[in-house]
């Protein structure tokens, strides 16, 4: 799996438009053929369209900037055989990306652009690590490789 | 009714441990349809349900004071199966405080029972809270954890 910088991902990205206008998929991602990307993008779009107070506690929809940054991360860290993540909203317009493979868990909490917390855990060992990152997504790619390293159930989700 | 929370000069609630919110009390957190993970594996509650918001000054995790609602005769089943909510989970106050978090009172105009959990809730603590939570109003077919 080739890792590229976020800057490179952005240079190849399709045009991002404001609400009401279609958003073009990042060309770099479609060229890689990540099979689940359209579904994940649909999920992210759903979370960007949440009503105010969607959670009953003044929750906000996922912000456009956060969504784009999350997509940048996925596009730069994932390849054609990467497993499909779960995408969940936070209350403040943030977004949580999560992968699971047996006892292994990887979470990428995109709080805002350049404000990301990456967490991994292995319930089969004492491994538990957390790291704050800005735009260096190499840790995400590295830990994603670790997650699927044993070729377990996570690969079953790669079909999308 | 809980004693009013401490506020700063701008009227914002200062994070605190409210002395009337006892360790044996529970806070109830409502669950939105968007907190249900449906993609990989059995449907379950999202980990993001147990994170602090990235908004607010300072940001916290919202939940409602169970004993007060019960004392006021609130039908919890009806409350948490209406409006934005499909169900709810309970979190023990003492457990939250044992994680180094503050549990205080932060009333809102539309929710006088609103409390807040303050502190850094990242991956490790999110997981602990997720495995601690119990159903109050269960959502059929939805697991609490993976």
XYZ file of C-alpha atoms in Angstrom:
306
model
C 0.000 0.000 0.000
C 1.505 3.323 -1.068
C 1.189 6.194 1.372
C 1.090 9.715 0.027
C 1.057 13.005 1.870
C -2.121 14.944 2.400
C -0.729 17.739 0.235
C -0.367 15.344 -2.674
C -3.850 14.014 -2.057
C -5.201 17.551 -2.118
C -3.381 18.439 -5.351
C -5.164 15.591 -7.061
C -8.472 16.152 -5.352
C -11.612 17.041 -7.202
C -13.183 20.381 -6.670
C -14.943 20.793 -3.374
C -18.050 22.908 -3.634
C -20.354 24.378 -1.068
C -23.618 22.791 -0.090
C -26.133 22.396 -2.841
C -23.466 21.635 -5.444
C -22.194 18.198 -6.299
C -18.849 17.263 -4.849
C -16.438 15.454 -7.124
C -14.698 12.406 -5.692
C -10.992 12.860 -5.104
C -9.397 11.649 -8.311
C -6.522 10.062 -6.475
C -8.898 7.873 -4.486
C -10.924 6.714 -7.476
C -7.740 5.920 -9.327
C -6.742 3.624 -6.507
C -9.990 1.753 -6.757
C -10.931 1.618 -3.114
C -14.189 -0.340 -3.569
C -16.022 0.887 -0.499
C -15.279 4.572 -0.946
C -18.610 5.528 -2.553
C -20.513 3.983 0.356
C -18.282 5.642 2.937
C -18.648 8.956 1.147
C -22.420 8.512 1.151
C -22.256 7.941 4.901
C -20.135 11.062 5.408
C -22.575 13.076 3.303
C -25.395 11.741 5.465
C -23.598 12.976 8.570
C -22.996 16.378 7.007
C -26.744 16.647 6.482
C -27.769 15.947 10.063
C -30.336 18.283 11.560
C -29.256 20.659 14.321
C -29.760 18.948 17.694
C -29.675 15.582 15.924
C -28.608 13.887 19.165
C -31.020 15.678 21.489
C -28.068 17.492 23.126
C -27.502 20.337 20.642
C -25.453 18.130 18.343
C -24.187 19.616 15.084
C -23.769 17.978 11.689
C -20.287 16.987 10.625
C -18.631 20.078 9.234
C -17.583 20.254 5.613
C -13.990 20.979 6.545
C -13.858 17.980 8.870
C -15.468 15.727 6.256
C -12.968 16.768 3.616
C -10.083 16.244 6.001
C -11.396 12.796 6.932
C -11.685 11.897 3.280
C -8.141 13.138 2.744
C -6.959 10.802 5.482
C -8.820 7.824 4.052
C -7.591 8.547 0.578
C -3.992 8.850 1.665
C -3.907 5.950 4.135
C -6.062 3.357 2.386
C -5.499 1.234 -0.664
C -7.602 -1.065 -2.767
C -7.433 -3.880 -0.234
C -7.962 -1.818 2.910
C -10.992 -2.788 4.980
C -14.005 -0.541 5.048
C -14.314 1.511 8.238
C -17.353 2.441 10.269
C -18.058 6.179 10.248
C -19.745 7.793 13.251
C -20.668 11.374 14.128
C -19.540 13.257 17.203
C -21.716 15.893 18.829
C -19.643 18.879 17.817
C -19.305 18.393 14.063
C -16.473 15.914 14.490
C -16.262 12.444 13.048
C -14.954 9.065 14.198
C -13.498 6.536 11.778
C -13.212 3.044 13.206
C -11.842 -0.294 12.077
C -12.035 -3.571 13.915
C -10.317 -6.888 13.311
C -10.919 -9.494 15.981
C -9.342 -8.174 19.183
C -7.787 -5.215 17.368
C -9.350 -1.778 17.193
C -8.215 1.347 15.353
C -9.955 4.677 15.796
C -9.242 7.913 13.988
C -11.089 10.768 15.668
C -11.174 13.706 13.283
C -12.016 16.511 15.677
C -11.317 19.196 13.076
C -8.871 19.705 10.205
C -5.345 19.131 11.492
C -6.732 18.013 14.868
C -6.832 14.244 14.874
C -6.483 11.647 17.602
C -5.454 8.159 16.538
C -6.000 5.288 18.964
C -5.322 1.592 18.715
C -5.898 -1.309 21.056
C -5.342 -5.042 21.002
C -7.467 -6.922 23.521
C -5.274 -10.005 23.015
C -2.325 -8.134 24.504
C -1.727 -5.046 26.670
C -1.213 -2.870 23.629
C -2.983 0.454 23.848
C -1.645 3.588 22.171
C -2.927 7.023 21.370
C -1.367 9.795 19.338
C -2.368 13.287 18.338
C -1.598 14.145 14.737
C -2.072 17.176 12.510
C -1.531 16.374 8.842
C 1.062 13.609 9.001
C -1.122 10.590 8.386
C 1.686 8.087 8.284
C 0.647 6.799 11.709
C -2.846 6.070 10.391
C -1.427 4.105 7.482
C 1.018 2.286 9.748
C -1.614 1.301 12.269
C -4.032 0.283 9.549
C -1.389 -2.099 8.252
C -1.002 -3.408 11.802
C -4.763 -3.898 12.097
C -4.998 -6.114 9.025
C -1.594 -7.653 9.501
C -2.878 -11.078 10.414
C -5.274 -11.141 7.439
C -8.245 -11.683 9.703
C -11.901 -10.730 9.450
C -11.145 -7.133 8.545
C -10.286 -8.234 5.029
C -13.800 -9.562 4.591
C -15.001 -5.969 4.734
C -12.705 -4.906 1.914
C -15.345 -5.837 -0.608
C -17.409 -2.894 0.620
C -33.809 20.174 41.967
C -30.032 20.505 42.011
C -28.231 23.525 43.379
C -27.264 25.931 40.562
C -23.814 25.276 39.095
C -20.857 27.647 39.427
C -20.569 30.143 36.580
C -17.895 32.504 35.309
C -18.292 36.217 34.673
C -19.834 35.471 31.283
C -22.448 33.158 32.734
C -20.853 29.984 31.432
C -20.890 26.956 33.671
C -17.495 26.184 35.140
C -16.612 22.474 35.026
C -17.161 21.074 38.466
C -18.054 18.008 40.475
C -21.525 18.769 41.742
C -21.851 17.775 45.401
C -25.474 16.815 44.988
C -24.705 14.431 42.130
C -23.665 11.465 44.186
C -21.424 8.598 43.179
C -24.312 6.160 43.435
C -26.421 8.176 41.014
C -26.696 7.403 37.335
C -26.700 9.666 34.339
C -28.789 8.715 31.345
C -27.631 9.391 27.811
C -30.157 9.365 25.001
C -29.350 7.474 21.818
C -30.000 8.870 18.365
C -30.477 6.737 15.262
C -27.136 8.149 14.110
C -25.416 6.494 17.074
C -26.184 3.078 15.629
C -23.422 1.443 13.593
C -24.864 -0.651 10.832
C -22.044 -1.533 8.493
C -19.562 -4.102 9.670
C -20.988 -6.949 11.751
C -24.034 -6.887 14.057
C -25.654 -3.529 14.663
C -24.302 -1.852 17.764
C -23.958 1.493 19.491
C -21.297 3.829 18.162
C -18.159 4.518 20.153
C -18.714 8.200 19.441
C -21.719 8.073 21.801
C -19.237 8.171 24.678
C -17.022 11.050 23.606
C -17.013 14.629 24.770
C -18.282 17.125 22.301
C -15.726 19.229 20.458
C -17.957 22.240 21.143
C -18.877 23.947 24.346
C -16.803 25.974 26.754
C -15.321 23.699 27.830
C -16.667 20.713 25.900
C -18.276 17.839 27.752
C -20.436 14.762 27.318
C -24.130 15.432 27.876
C -26.387 13.215 29.957
C -29.443 13.587 32.177
C -29.813 13.129 35.930
C -31.773 9.948 36.507
C -32.745 10.363 40.191
C -34.174 13.816 39.628
C -36.187 12.673 36.607
C -37.561 9.753 38.602
C -38.395 12.036 41.523
C -40.294 14.283 39.128
C -42.264 11.322 37.817
C -40.756 11.376 34.349
C -41.602 8.297 32.291
C -38.087 7.374 31.163
C -39.311 4.922 28.580
C -41.474 7.562 26.945
C -38.843 10.280 27.222
C -36.103 8.249 25.563
C -38.276 6.846 22.810
C -39.474 10.191 21.541
C -38.081 13.120 19.604
C -34.460 12.493 18.678
C -34.060 9.401 20.792
C -34.624 5.702 20.153
C -33.376 4.492 23.522
C -30.929 5.286 26.309
C -28.058 3.975 28.398
C -27.046 4.658 31.991
C -23.613 5.527 33.324
C -22.727 5.373 36.998
C -21.434 8.670 38.350
C -18.890 7.057 40.648
C -17.471 5.078 37.763
C -17.080 8.201 35.647
C -15.345 10.013 38.487
C -13.030 7.036 39.016
C -11.771 7.711 35.481
C -10.726 11.198 36.539
C -13.735 12.909 34.996
C -15.867 15.643 36.513
C -19.621 15.163 36.722
C -21.556 18.364 37.138
C -24.800 20.161 36.482
C -25.354 22.262 33.375
C -29.048 23.033 32.945
C -30.411 24.077 29.595
C -33.527 26.014 28.744
C -35.062 22.901 27.208
C -33.654 20.381 29.668
C -33.425 21.136 33.361
C -32.047 17.641 34.045
C -29.026 18.183 31.805
C -25.681 17.296 33.333
C -22.234 17.230 31.843
C -19.195 15.009 32.081
C -15.982 16.967 31.664
C -12.479 15.737 31.021
C -10.438 14.151 28.311
C -12.351 11.179 26.988
C -10.232 9.647 24.264
C -9.855 6.139 22.905
C -9.030 4.237 26.071
C -11.637 5.884 28.264
C -14.248 5.733 25.521
C -13.789 1.979 25.459
C -14.094 1.677 29.230
C -17.232 3.781 29.346
C -18.712 1.854 26.442
C -18.258 -1.446 28.265
C -19.611 0.020 31.485
C -22.833 1.408 30.045
C -26.098 -0.478 30.601
C -29.426 -0.196 28.870
C -32.168 1.905 30.368
C -34.373 1.857 27.309
C -33.008 -0.874 25.097
C -33.218 -0.703 21.329
C -34.242 -4.104 19.936
C -31.569 -5.817 17.899
C -28.832 -3.363 18.854
C -25.817 -4.482 20.889
C -24.242 -2.232 23.533
C -20.747 -3.042 22.352
C -18.974 -4.924 19.584
